[in-house]
């Protein structure tokens, strides 16, 4: 599977503003924030798109939401609210082919997102 920029962040080959790390996941601030708070939660395992999530990946993919909520609680915006989004392929707006959960917060977010 092709390496992405996120593998370089996981391997600390390029810098990122890391918020959380454990054996399964890494969370870091998005380089181009779309809300006052915008960070990404990614699995350390390479999974290119949501379509590539295998049965064995169910725990790690669920863990991404757990980490998002943990950071939201720690940073104090959990009750105010936030959005988690995982874009898939071209029409979903995916640009980095290593799945990532966007976490957006800090202002009321519009819906639908187009
Ligand atoms: P996608 O469009 O694939 O759903 O989201 C990819 C996200 O990764 C974008 O929001 C983009 O700003 C972010 N991103 C791309 N390259 C980097 C990088 O090198 N560092 C960080 N922190 N974020 C990045």
XYZ file of C-alpha atoms and ligand atoms in Angstrom:
138
model
C 0.000 0.000 0.000
C 1.286 3.471 -0.877
C 2.695 5.562 1.945
C 0.956 8.842 2.656
C 1.960 11.982 4.477
C 0.189 10.562 7.545
C 2.640 7.641 7.707
C 5.422 10.219 7.897
C 3.583 11.904 10.792
C 3.099 8.538 12.552
C 6.821 7.786 12.122
C 7.759 11.317 13.281
C 9.537 11.964 9.981
C 7.646 15.228 9.625
C 6.320 17.387 12.459
C 2.717 17.655 13.569
C 0.979 19.203 16.541
C 0.160 15.930 18.285
C -2.707 15.906 20.801
C -2.868 12.222 21.672
C -1.079 8.985 20.904
C -1.473 5.362 21.902
C -0.647 2.012 20.334
C -3.587 2.159 17.925
C -4.144 5.799 17.085
C -2.689 9.263 16.728
C -4.498 12.619 16.922
C -3.010 15.865 15.613
C -4.157 19.326 14.553
C -5.180 19.756 10.925
C -2.697 21.902 9.022
C -5.538 23.784 7.295
C -8.261 24.146 9.954
C -11.870 24.508 8.802
C -13.169 25.462 12.265
C -11.685 27.072 15.405
C -10.835 23.544 16.541
C -9.963 21.019 13.836
C -7.919 17.919 14.426
C -7.608 14.487 12.863
C -7.663 11.084 14.540
C -5.967 8.383 12.488
C -5.212 4.702 12.951
C -1.545 3.747 13.017
C -2.498 0.905 10.695
C -2.597 1.856 7.016
C -6.202 1.714 5.815
C -6.692 3.697 2.615
C -10.427 4.425 2.634
C -13.578 3.572 4.553
C -14.180 0.966 1.833
C -10.999 -0.819 2.908
C -11.999 -1.314 6.549
C -11.754 -5.066 7.177
C -13.610 -7.074 9.776
C -10.420 -7.204 11.858
C -10.250 -3.372 11.826
C -13.573 -2.841 13.608
C -11.979 -2.262 17.012
C -9.362 0.200 15.770
C -11.897 2.166 13.717
C -14.260 2.387 16.689
C -11.304 3.516 18.778
C -10.959 6.628 16.604
C -14.354 7.874 17.826
C -13.422 7.009 21.398
C -10.244 9.105 21.079
C -12.177 11.991 19.502
C -14.592 12.080 22.446
C -11.777 11.705 24.987
C -9.994 14.765 23.563
C -13.286 16.706 23.346
C -13.911 16.048 27.051
C -10.327 16.894 28.023
C -10.393 20.120 25.993
C -13.814 21.071 27.405
C -15.915 21.271 24.236
C -17.683 17.907 24.472
C -20.931 19.257 25.904
C -21.000 22.263 23.571
C -20.760 19.867 20.663
C -18.658 19.037 17.656
C -18.694 17.117 14.401
C -16.779 14.019 13.359
C -16.447 13.286 9.640
C -14.672 10.646 7.589
C -14.487 11.504 3.895
C -14.354 8.661 1.359
C -12.930 8.859 -2.158
C -13.362 11.649 -4.692
C -16.997 12.637 -4.157
C -16.512 12.480 -0.402
C -13.669 14.965 -0.681
C -10.916 12.608 0.463
C -7.420 13.864 -0.356
C -5.203 11.741 1.927
C -5.642 8.007 1.413
C -5.110 6.924 5.010
C -8.437 7.029 6.842
C -8.848 9.875 9.298
C -11.627 11.143 11.480
C -11.967 14.914 11.240
C -13.041 16.537 14.514
C -14.461 20.045 14.056
C -15.566 22.275 16.906
C -15.641 25.773 18.331
C -18.583 27.271 16.430
C -22.056 26.225 15.271
C -21.491 24.126 12.148
C -23.847 24.308 9.177
C -25.727 21.356 7.736
C -25.789 20.082 5.034
C -22.056 20.578 4.477
C -22.249 21.773 0.841
P -9.430 14.756 3.552
O -9.661 15.815 2.527
O -8.611 13.626 2.993
O -10.679 14.288 4.240
O -8.599 15.462 4.696
C -7.217 15.528 4.711
C -6.853 16.553 5.754
O -5.495 16.426 6.065
C -7.085 17.990 5.284
O -7.988 18.635 6.173
C -5.689 18.602 5.306
O -5.678 19.944 5.721
C -4.955 17.696 6.277
N -3.533 17.573 5.992
C -2.954 17.292 4.782
N -1.624 17.243 4.893
C -1.336 17.489 6.202
C -0.111 17.567 6.936
O 0.991 17.392 6.416
N -0.210 17.847 8.266
C -1.411 18.025 8.883
N -1.395 18.285 10.201
N -2.584 17.951 8.234
C -2.549 17.703 6.903
